[in-house]
mmCIF file of C-alpha atoms and ligand atoms in Angstrom:
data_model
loop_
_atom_site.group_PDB
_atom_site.id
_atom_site.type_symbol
_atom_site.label_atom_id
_atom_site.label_comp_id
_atom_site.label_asym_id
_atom_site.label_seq_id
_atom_site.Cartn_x
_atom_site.Cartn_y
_atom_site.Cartn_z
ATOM 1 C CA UNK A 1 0.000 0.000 0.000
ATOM 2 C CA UNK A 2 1.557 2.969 -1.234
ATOM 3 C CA UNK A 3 0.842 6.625 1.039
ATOM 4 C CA UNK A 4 -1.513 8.724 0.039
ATOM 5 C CA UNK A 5 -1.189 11.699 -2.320
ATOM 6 C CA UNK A 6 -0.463 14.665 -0.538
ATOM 7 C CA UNK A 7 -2.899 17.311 -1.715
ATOM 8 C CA UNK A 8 -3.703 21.164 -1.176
ATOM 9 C CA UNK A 9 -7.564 21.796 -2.417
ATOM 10 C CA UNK A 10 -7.813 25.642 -3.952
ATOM 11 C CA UNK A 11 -11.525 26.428 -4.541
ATOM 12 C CA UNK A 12 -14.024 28.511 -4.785
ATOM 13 C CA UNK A 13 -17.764 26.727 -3.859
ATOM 14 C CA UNK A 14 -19.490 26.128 -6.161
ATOM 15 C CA UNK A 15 -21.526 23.209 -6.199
ATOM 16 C CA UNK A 16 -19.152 21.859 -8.597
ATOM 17 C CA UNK A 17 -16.142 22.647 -5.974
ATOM 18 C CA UNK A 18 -18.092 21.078 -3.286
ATOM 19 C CA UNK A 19 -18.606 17.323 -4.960
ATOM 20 C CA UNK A 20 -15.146 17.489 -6.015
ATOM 21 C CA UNK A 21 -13.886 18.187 -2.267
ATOM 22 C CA UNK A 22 -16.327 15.683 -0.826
ATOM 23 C CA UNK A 23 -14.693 12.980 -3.662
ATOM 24 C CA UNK A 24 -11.407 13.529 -2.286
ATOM 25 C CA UNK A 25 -12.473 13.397 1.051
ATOM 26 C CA UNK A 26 -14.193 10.421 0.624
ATOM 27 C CA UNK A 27 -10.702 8.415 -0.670
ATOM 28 C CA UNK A 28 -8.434 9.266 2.576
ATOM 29 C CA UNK A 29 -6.807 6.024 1.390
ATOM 30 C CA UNK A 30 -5.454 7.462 -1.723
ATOM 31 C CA UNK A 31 -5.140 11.386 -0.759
ATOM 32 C CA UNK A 32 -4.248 13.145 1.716
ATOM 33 C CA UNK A 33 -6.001 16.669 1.759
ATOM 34 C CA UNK A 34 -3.666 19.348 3.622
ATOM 35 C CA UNK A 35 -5.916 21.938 3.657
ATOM 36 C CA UNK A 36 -8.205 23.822 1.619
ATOM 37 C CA UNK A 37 -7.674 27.261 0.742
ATOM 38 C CA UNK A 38 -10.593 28.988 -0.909
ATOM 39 C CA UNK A 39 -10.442 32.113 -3.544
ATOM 40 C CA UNK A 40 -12.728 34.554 -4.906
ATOM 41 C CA UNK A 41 -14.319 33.562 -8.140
ATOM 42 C CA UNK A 42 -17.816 31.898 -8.089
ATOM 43 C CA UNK A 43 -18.890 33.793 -5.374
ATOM 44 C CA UNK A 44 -16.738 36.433 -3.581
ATOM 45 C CA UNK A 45 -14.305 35.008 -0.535
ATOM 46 C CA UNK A 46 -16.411 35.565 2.096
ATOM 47 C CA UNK A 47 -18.950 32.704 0.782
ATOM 48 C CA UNK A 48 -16.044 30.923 -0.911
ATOM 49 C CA UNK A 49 -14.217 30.068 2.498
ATOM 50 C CA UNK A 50 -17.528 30.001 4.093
ATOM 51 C CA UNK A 51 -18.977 27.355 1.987
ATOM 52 C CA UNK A 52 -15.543 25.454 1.683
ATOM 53 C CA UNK A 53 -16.067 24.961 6.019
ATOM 54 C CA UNK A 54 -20.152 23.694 5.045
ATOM 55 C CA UNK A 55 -18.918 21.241 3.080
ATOM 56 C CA UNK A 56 -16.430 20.181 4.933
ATOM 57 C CA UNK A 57 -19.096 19.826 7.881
ATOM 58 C CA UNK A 58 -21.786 17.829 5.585
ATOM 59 C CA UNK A 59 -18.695 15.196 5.151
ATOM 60 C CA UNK A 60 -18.252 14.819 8.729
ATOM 61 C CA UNK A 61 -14.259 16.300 8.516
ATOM 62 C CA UNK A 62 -14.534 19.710 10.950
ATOM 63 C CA UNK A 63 -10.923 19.002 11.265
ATOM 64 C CA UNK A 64 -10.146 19.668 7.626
ATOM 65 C CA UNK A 65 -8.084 23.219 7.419
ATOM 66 C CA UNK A 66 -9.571 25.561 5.831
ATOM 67 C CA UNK A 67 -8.157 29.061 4.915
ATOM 68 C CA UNK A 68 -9.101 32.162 3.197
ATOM 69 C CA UNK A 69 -6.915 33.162 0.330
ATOM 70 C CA UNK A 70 -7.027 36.380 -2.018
ATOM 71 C CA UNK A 71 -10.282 38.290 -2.459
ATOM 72 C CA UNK A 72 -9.481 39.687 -5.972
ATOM 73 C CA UNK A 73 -8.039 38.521 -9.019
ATOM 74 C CA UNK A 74 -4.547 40.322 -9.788
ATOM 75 C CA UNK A 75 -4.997 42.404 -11.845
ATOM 76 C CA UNK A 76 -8.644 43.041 -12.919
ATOM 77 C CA UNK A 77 -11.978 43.621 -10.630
ATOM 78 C CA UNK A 78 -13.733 40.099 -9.649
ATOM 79 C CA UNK A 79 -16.100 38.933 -11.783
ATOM 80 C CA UNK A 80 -18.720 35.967 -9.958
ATOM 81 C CA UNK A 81 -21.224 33.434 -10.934
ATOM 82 C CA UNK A 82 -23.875 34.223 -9.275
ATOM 83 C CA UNK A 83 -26.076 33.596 -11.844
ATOM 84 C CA UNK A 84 -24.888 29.917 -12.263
ATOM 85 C CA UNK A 85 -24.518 28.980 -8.502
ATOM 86 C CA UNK A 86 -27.073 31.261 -6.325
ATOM 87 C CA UNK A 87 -26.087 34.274 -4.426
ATOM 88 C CA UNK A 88 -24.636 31.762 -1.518
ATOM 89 C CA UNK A 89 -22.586 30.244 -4.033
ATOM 90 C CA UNK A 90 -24.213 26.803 -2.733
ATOM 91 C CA UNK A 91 -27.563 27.314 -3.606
ATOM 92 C CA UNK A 92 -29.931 24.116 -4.264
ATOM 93 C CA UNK A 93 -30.147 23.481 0.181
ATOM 94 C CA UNK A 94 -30.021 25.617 2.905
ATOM 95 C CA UNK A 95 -26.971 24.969 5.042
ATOM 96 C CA UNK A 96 -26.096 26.029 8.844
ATOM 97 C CA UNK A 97 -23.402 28.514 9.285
ATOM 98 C CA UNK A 98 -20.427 26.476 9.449
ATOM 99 C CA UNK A 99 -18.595 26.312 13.237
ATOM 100 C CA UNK A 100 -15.434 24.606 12.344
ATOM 101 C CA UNK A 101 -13.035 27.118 12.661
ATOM 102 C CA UNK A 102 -11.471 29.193 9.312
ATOM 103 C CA UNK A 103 -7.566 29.336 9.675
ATOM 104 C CA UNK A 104 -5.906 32.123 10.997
ATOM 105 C CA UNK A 105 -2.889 32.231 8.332
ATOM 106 C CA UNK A 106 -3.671 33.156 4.727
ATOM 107 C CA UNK A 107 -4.367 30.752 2.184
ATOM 108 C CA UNK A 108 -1.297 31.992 0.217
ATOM 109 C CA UNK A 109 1.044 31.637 3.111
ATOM 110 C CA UNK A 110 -0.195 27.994 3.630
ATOM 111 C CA UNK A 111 0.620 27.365 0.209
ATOM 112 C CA UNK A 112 4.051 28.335 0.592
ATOM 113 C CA UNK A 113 4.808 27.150 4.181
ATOM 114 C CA UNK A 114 3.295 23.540 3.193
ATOM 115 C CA UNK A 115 5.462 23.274 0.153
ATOM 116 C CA UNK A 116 8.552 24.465 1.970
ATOM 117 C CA UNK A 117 7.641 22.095 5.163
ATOM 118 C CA UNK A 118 7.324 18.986 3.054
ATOM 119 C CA UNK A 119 9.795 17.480 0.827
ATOM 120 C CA UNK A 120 10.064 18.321 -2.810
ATOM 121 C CA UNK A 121 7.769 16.616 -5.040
ATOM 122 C CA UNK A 122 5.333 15.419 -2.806
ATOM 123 C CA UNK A 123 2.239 18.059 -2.546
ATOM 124 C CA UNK A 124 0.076 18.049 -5.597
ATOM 125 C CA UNK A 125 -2.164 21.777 -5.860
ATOM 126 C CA UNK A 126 -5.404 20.848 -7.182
ATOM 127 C CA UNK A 127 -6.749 24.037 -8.690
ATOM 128 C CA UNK A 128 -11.275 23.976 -9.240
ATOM 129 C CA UNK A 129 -10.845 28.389 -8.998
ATOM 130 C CA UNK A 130 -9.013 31.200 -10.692
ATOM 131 C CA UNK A 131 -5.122 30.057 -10.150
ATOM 132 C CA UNK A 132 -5.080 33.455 -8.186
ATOM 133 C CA UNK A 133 -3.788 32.269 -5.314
ATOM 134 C CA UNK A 134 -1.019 29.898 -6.818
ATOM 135 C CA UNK A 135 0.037 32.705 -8.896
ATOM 136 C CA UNK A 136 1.017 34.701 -6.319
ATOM 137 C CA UNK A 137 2.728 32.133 -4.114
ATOM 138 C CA UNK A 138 5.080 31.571 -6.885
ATOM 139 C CA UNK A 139 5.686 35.147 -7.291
ATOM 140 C CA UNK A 140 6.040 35.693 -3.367
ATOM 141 C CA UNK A 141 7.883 32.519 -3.278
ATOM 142 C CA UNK A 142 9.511 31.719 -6.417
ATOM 143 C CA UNK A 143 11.581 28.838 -4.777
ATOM 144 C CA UNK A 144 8.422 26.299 -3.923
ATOM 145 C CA UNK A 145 7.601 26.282 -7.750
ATOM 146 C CA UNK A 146 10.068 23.261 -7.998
ATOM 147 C CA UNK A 147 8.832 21.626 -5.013
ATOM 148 C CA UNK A 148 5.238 21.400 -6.303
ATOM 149 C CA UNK A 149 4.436 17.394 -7.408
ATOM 150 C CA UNK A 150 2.131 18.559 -9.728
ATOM 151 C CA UNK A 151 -1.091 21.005 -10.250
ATOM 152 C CA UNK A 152 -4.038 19.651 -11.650
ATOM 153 C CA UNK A 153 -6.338 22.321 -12.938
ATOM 154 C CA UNK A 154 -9.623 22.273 -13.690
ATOM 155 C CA UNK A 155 -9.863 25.528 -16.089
ATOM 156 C CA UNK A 156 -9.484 26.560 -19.836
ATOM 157 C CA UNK A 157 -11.214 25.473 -22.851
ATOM 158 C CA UNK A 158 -10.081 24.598 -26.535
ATOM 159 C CA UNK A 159 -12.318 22.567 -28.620
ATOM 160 C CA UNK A 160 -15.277 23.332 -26.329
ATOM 161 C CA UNK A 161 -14.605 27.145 -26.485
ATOM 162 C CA UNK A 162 -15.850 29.393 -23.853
ATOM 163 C CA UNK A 163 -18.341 29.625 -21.416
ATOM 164 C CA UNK A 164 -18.111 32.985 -19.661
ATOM 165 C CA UNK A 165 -17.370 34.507 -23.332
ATOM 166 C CA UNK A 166 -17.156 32.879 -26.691
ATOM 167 C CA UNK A 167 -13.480 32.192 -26.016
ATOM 168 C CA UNK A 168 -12.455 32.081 -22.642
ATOM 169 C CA UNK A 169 -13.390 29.566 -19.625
ATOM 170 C CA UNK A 170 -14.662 31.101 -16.230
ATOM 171 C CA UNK A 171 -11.727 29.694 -14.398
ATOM 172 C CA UNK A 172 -9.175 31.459 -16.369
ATOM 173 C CA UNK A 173 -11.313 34.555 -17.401
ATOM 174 C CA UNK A 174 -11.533 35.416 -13.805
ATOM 175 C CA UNK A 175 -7.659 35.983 -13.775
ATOM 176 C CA UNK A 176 -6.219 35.753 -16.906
ATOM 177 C CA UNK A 177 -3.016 37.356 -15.363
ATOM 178 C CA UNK A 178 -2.734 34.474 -12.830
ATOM 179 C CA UNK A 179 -3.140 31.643 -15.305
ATOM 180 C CA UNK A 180 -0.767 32.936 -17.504
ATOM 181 C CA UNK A 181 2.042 32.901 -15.083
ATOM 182 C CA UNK A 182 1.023 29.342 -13.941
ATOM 183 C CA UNK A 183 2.013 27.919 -17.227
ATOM 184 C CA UNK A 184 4.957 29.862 -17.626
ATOM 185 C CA UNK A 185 6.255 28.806 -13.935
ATOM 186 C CA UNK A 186 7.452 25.420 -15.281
ATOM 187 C CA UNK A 187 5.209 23.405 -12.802
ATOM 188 C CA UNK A 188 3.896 20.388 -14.295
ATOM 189 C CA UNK A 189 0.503 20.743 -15.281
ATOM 190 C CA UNK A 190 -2.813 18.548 -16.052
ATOM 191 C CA UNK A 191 -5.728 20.473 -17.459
ATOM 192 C CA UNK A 192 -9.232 19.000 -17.219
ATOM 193 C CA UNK A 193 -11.052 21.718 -19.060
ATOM 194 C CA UNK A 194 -13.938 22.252 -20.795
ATOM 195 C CA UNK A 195 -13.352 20.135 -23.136
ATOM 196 C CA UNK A 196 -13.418 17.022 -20.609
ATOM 197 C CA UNK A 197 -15.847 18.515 -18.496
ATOM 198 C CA UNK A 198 -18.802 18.767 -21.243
ATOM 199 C CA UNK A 199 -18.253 15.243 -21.316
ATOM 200 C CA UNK A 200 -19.204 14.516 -17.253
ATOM 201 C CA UNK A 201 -22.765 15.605 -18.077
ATOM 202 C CA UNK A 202 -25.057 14.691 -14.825
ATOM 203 C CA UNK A 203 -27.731 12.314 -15.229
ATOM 204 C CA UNK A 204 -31.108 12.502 -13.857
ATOM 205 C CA UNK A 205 -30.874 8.607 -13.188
ATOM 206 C CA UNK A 206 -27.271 9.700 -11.477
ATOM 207 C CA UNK A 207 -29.358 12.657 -9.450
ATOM 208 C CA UNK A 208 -32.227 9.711 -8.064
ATOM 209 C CA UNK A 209 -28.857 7.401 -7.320
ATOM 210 C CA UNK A 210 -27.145 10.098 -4.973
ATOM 211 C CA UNK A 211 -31.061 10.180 -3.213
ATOM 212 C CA UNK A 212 -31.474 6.916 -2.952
ATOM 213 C CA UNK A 213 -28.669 6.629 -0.861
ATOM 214 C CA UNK A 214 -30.377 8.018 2.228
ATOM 215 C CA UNK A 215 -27.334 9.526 3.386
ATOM 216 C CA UNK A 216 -27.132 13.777 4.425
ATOM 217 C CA UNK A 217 -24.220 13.556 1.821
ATOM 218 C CA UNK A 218 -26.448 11.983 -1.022
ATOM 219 C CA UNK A 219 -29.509 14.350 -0.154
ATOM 220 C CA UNK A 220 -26.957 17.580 -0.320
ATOM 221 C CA UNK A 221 -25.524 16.155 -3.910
ATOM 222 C CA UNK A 222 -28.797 15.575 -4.856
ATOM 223 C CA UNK A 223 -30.157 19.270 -4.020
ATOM 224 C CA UNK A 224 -26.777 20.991 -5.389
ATOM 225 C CA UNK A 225 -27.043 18.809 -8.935
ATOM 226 C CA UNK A 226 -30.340 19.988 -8.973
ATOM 227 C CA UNK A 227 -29.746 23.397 -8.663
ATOM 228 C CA UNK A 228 -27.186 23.852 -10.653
ATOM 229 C CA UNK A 229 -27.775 22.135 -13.913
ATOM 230 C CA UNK A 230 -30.952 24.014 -14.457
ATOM 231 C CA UNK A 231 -28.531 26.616 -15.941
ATOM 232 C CA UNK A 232 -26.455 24.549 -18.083
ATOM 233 C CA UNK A 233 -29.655 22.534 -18.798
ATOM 234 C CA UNK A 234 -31.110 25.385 -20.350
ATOM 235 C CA UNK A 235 -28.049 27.201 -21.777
ATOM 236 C CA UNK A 236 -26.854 23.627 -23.503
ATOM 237 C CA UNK A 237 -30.075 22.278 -24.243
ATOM 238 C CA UNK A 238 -28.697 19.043 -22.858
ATOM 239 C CA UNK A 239 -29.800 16.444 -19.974
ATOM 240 C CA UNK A 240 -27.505 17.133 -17.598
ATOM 241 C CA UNK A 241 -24.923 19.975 -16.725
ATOM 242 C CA UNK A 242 -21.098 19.261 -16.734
ATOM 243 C CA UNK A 243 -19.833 18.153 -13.438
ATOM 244 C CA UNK A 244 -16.507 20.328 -13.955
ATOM 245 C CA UNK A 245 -14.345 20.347 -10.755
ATOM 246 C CA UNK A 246 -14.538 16.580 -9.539
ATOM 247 C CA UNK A 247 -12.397 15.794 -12.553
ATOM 248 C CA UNK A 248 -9.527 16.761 -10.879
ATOM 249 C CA UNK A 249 -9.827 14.802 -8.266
ATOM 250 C CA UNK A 250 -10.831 11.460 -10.783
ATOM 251 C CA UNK A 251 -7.709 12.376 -12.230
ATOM 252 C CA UNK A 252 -5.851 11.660 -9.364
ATOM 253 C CA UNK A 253 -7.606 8.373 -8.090
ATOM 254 C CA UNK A 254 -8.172 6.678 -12.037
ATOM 255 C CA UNK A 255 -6.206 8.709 -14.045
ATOM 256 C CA UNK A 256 -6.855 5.442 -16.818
ATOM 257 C CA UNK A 257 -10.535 7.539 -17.151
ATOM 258 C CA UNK A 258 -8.761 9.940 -19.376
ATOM 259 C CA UNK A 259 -6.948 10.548 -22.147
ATOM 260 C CA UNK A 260 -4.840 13.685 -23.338
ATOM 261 C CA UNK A 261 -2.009 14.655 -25.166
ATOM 262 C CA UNK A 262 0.922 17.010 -23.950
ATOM 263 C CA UNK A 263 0.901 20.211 -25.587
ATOM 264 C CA UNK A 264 1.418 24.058 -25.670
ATOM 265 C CA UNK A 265 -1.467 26.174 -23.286
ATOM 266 C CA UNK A 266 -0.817 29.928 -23.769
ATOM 267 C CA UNK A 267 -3.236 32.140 -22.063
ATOM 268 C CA UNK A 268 -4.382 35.141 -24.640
ATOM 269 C CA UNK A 269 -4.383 38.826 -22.772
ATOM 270 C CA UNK A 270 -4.529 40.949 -25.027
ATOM 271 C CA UNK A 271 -7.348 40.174 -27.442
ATOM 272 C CA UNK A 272 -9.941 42.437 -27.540
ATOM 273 C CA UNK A 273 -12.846 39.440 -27.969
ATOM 274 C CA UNK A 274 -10.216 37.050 -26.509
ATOM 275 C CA UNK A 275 -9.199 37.678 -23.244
ATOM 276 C CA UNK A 276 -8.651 35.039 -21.377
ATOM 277 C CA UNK A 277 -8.581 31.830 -24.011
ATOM 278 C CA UNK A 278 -6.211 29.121 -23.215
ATOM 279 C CA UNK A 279 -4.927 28.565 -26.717
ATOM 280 C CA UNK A 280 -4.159 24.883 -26.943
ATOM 281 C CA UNK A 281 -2.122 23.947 -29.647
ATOM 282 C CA UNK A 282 -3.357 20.735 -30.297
ATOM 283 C CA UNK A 283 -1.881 19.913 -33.558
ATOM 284 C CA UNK A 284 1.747 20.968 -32.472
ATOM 285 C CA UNK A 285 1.813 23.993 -35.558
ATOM 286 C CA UNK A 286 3.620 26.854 -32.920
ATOM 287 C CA UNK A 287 6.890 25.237 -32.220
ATOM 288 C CA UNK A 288 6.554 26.250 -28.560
ATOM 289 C CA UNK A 289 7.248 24.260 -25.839
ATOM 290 C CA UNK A 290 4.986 21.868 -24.474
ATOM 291 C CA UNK A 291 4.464 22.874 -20.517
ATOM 292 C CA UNK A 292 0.509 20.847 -20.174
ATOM 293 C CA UNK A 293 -1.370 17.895 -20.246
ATOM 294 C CA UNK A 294 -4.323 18.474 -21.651
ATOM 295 C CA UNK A 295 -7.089 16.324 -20.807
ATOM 296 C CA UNK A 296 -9.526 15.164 -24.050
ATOM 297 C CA UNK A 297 -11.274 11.690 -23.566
ATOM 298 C CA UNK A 298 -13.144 10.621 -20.780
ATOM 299 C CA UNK A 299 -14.854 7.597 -19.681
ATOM 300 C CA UNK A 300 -17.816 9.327 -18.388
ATOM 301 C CA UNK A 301 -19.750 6.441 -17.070
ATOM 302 C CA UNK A 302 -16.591 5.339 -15.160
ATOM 303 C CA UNK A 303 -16.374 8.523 -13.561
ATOM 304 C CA UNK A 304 -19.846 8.131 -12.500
ATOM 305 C CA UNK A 305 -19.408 5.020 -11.102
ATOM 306 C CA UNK A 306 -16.533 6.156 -9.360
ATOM 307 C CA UNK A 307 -18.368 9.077 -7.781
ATOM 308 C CA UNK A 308 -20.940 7.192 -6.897
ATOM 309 C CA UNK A 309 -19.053 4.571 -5.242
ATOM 310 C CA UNK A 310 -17.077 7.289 -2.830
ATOM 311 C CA UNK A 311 -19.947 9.295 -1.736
ATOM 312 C CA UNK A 312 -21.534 6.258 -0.674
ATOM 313 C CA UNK A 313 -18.988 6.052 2.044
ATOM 314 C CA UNK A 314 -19.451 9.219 3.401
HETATM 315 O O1 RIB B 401 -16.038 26.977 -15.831
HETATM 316 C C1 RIB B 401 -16.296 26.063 -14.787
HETATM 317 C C2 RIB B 401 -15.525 26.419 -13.559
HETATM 318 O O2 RIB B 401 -15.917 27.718 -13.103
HETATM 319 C C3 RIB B 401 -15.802 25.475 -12.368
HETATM 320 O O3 RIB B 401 -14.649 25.392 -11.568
HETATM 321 C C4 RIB B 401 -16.889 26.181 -11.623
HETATM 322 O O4 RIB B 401 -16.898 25.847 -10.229
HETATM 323 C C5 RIB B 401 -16.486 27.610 -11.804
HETATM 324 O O5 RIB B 401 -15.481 27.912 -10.825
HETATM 325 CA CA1 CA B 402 -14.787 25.961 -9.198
#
């Protein structure tokens, strides 16, 4: 038996955020969650951290760490998602004020202190926000970019194209700035974006499965799924809504659910209708450097089953 995966969770809850921290929660025999660290994006901090401690508290884990990182992206105002995730952020159930305690030290500083305190390679970030707050520990901190294992993102779009603008991604569109130093840093990176996560499209048979389990954790699922993809329901014209963040996680526990090639991200900040796109060069036609792995191919009803299997133990 092999440790667990030493992780760091950087979110901002989200419904989305919320099943994908409950996932890894749920496999304590494969990860190892350090601590979460919440950013503005979905909703602004004050829910993000907020709702990070709830769902921490609906799995049962008031010991998880939880700490409030930055409140603004670097350098543009914040833009939220209200309109996608309720004015909580969480919308779908009504959830008690959380009482586990929020961390004293900044989200950033935990970052950096975690990656200097263990040894090099063995903390993976796992990004589900705007990479605001890993952008600026490497810039405060420029010596833990080498210690990082690996970030897993879940951000960016290519083949998918935008959803926050005809070319750009939420994730990234939030802070464009912050992305684009993330894959210049050199850290190695796995993207599950868009164009993985339209294929982890709910179910409504998947929705009556997380009920039938007649567990506060299945009931909560249940109530956020249902909230959520009436949105992307609507906007898509599909079934179900794309379960975006938990991918990152999946990655980590069945990585054989995927498939993706290795290839050039640049983040576009200039363009005046494209701020923001991750421009994926798929085909290999710029010559640059390849510094991502960018997810394509999913097994979506393995990742279902998987999901389904771990929040059943919780
Ligand atoms: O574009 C989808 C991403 O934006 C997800 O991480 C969702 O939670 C929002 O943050
Ligand atoms: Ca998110």
């Amino acid at each position: 038996m092999t440790a667990p995966r030493k992780i760091i969770i950087d979110t901002d809850p989200g419904q989305d955020d919320a099943v994908a921290i409950l996932l890894a929660l749920a496999s304590p025999d494969e990860l190892d969650v350090l601590g979460l660290v919440a950013v503005a994006g979905n909703v602004p901090l004050a829910l993000t951290e907020a709702n990070a401690r709830k769902v921490c508290e609906v799995a049962g884990r008031p010991d998880v760490k939880v700490f409030a990182g930055c409140d603004r992206p670097i350098a543009q105002p914040l833009l939220t998602a209200e309109h996608v995730h309720g004015a909580t952020g969480l919308d779908g159930i009504d959830l008690p004020a959380p009482t586990m305690p929020l961390q004293a030290q900044h989200g950033v500083d935990f970052i950096i202190d975690t990656l200097r305190a263990e040894p090099p390679g063995t903390v993976t970030l796992c990004t589900l926000g705007a990479l605001t707050n890993v952008a600026t520990a490497f810039a405060r901190a420029p010596d833990v970019v080498g210690r990082v294992a690996e970030l897993v993102m879940m951000g960016g779009a290519y083949f998918e194209v935008g959803n926050i603008t005809p070319a750009a991604e939420f994730n990234i569109y939030v802070d464009p700035e912050a992305a684009a130093a993330v894959f210049a840093s050199g850290v190695k990176i796995t993207v599950a974006s868009l164009d993985v996560s339209h294929k982890a499209l709910t179910s409504r048979d998947w929705v009556a499965g997380m009920r039938a389990l007649g567990t506060r954790v299945g009931e909560v699922v249940a109530a956020w799924t249902d909230f959520f993809e009436r949105f992307d329901t609507a906007k898509y014209g599909s079934e179900g809504a794309p379960l975006h963040d938990p991918l990152v996680i999946a990655w980590l526990l069945r990585p054989d659910l995927f498939t993706g090639r290795q290839v050039n991200v640049e983040i576009e900040l200039e363009g005046r209708f494209t701020r923001g796109m991750t421009v994926a060069d798929w085909w290999g036609v710029s010559g640059r450097a390849a510094n991502a792995f960018w997810l394509g191919g999913l097994d979506r009803d393995g990742f279902y089953a998987l999901l389904s299997e771990r929040l059943a133990r919780l």
